[in-house]
CSV table of C-alpha atoms in Angstrom, one decimal:
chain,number,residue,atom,x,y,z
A,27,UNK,CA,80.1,34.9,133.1
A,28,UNK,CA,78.0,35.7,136.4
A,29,UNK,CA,77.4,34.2,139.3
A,30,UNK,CA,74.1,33.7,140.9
A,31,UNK,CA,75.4,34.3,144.6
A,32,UNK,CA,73.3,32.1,146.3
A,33,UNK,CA,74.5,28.6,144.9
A,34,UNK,CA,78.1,29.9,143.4
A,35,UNK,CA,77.0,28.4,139.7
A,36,UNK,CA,78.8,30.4,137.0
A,37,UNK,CA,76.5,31.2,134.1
A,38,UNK,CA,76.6,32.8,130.6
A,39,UNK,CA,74.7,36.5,130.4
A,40,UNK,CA,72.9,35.5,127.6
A,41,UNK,CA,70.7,38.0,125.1
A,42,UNK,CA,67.2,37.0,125.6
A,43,UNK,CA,66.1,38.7,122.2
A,44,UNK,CA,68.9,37.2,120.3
A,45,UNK,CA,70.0,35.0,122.3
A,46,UNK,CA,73.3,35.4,122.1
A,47,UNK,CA,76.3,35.1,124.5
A,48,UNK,CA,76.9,38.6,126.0
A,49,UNK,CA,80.7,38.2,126.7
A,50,UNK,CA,83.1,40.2,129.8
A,51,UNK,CA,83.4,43.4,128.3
A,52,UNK,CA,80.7,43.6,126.2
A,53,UNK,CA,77.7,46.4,127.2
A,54,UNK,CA,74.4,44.7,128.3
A,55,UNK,CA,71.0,46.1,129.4
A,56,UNK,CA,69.8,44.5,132.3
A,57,UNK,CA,65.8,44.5,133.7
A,58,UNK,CA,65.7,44.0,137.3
A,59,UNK,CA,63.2,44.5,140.1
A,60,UNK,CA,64.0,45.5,143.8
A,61,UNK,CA,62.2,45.2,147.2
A,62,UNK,CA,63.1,48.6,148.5
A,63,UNK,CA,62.3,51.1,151.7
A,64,UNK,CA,62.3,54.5,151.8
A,65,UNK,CA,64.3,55.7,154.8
A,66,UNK,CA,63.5,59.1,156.5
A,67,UNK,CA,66.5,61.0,155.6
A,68,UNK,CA,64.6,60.6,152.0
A,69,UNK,CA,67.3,58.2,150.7
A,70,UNK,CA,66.1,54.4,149.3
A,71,UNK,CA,67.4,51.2,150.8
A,72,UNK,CA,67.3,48.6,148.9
A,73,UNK,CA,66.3,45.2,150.5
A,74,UNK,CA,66.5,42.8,147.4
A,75,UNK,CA,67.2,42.9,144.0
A,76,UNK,CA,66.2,40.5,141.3
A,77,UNK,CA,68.0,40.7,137.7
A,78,UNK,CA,65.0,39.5,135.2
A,79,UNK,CA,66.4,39.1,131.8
A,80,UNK,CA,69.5,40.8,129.9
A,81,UNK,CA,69.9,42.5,126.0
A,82,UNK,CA,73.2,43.1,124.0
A,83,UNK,CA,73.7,46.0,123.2
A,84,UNK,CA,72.9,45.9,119.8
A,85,UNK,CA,68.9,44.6,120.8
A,86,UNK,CA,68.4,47.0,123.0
A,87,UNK,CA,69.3,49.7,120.4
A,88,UNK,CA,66.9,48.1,118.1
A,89,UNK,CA,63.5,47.7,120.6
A,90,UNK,CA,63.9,51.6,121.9
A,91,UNK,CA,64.4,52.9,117.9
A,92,UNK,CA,60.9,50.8,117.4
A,93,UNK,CA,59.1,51.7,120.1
A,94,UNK,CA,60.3,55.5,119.0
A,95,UNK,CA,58.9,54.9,115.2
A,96,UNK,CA,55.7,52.6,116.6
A,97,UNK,CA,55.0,55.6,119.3
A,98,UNK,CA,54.8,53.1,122.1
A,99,UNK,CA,57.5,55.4,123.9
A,100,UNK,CA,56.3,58.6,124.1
A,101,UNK,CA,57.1,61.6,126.3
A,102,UNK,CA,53.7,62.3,128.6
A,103,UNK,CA,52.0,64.6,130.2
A,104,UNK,CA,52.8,68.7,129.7
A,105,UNK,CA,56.2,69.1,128.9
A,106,UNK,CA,55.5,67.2,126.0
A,107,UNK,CA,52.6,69.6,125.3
A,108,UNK,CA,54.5,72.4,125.4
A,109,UNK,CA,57.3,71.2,123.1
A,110,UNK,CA,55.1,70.5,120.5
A,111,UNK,CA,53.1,74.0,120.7
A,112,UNK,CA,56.9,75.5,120.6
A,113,UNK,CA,57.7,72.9,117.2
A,114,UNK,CA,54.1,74.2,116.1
A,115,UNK,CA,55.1,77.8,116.8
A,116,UNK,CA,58.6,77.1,115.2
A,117,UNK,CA,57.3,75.6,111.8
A,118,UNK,CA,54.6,78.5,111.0
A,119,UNK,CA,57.0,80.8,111.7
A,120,UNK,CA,59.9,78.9,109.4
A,121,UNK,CA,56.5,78.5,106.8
A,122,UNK,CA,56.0,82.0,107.0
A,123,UNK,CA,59.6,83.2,106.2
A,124,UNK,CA,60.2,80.6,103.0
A,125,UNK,CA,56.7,82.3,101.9
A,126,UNK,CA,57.8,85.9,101.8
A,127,UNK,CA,61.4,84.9,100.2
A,128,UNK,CA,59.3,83.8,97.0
């Protein structure tokens, strides 16, 4: 249960995928957005902070392992580059090994 703060009203976290009751103890993802400023010493205050929706565990486990296999989540920009010239380098090396062994 959760309470909204303003009001006092208890709720139930509830999974929006599967919507089922997320209960105390349980582990839950949470999507939130925040109003924040940065502050000279290079720190972040936060001003507000809005919770949007919650996932179970179990959902959220389930959306990141299809973004994974659909390749909506990917990792950008040049690191990623670079790790797959090193997997490239890796498997004609491998290739060329399990060549000369036959």
């Amino acid at each position: 249960m959760g309470n909204n703060g303003s009001s006092g009203e208890m709720f139930d976290f509830v999974c929006f995928r599967c919507r089922s009751t997320i209960k105390p103890g349980e582990k839950m993802f949470t999507m939130s957005v925040s109003l924040e400023t940065p502050e000279d010493d290079g720190t972040v205050n936060v001003n507000e902070n809005y919770a949007i929706s919650s996932l179970c565990l179990g959902c959220a486990s389930v959306i990141l392992v299809e973004a994974v296999l659909d390749k909506k989540l990917t990792m950008p920009g040049p690191l990623f580059e670079e790790l797959e010239e090193r997997r490239g380098i890796i498997l004609k090396n491998w290739n060329k090994e399990e060549e000369n062994n036959k």
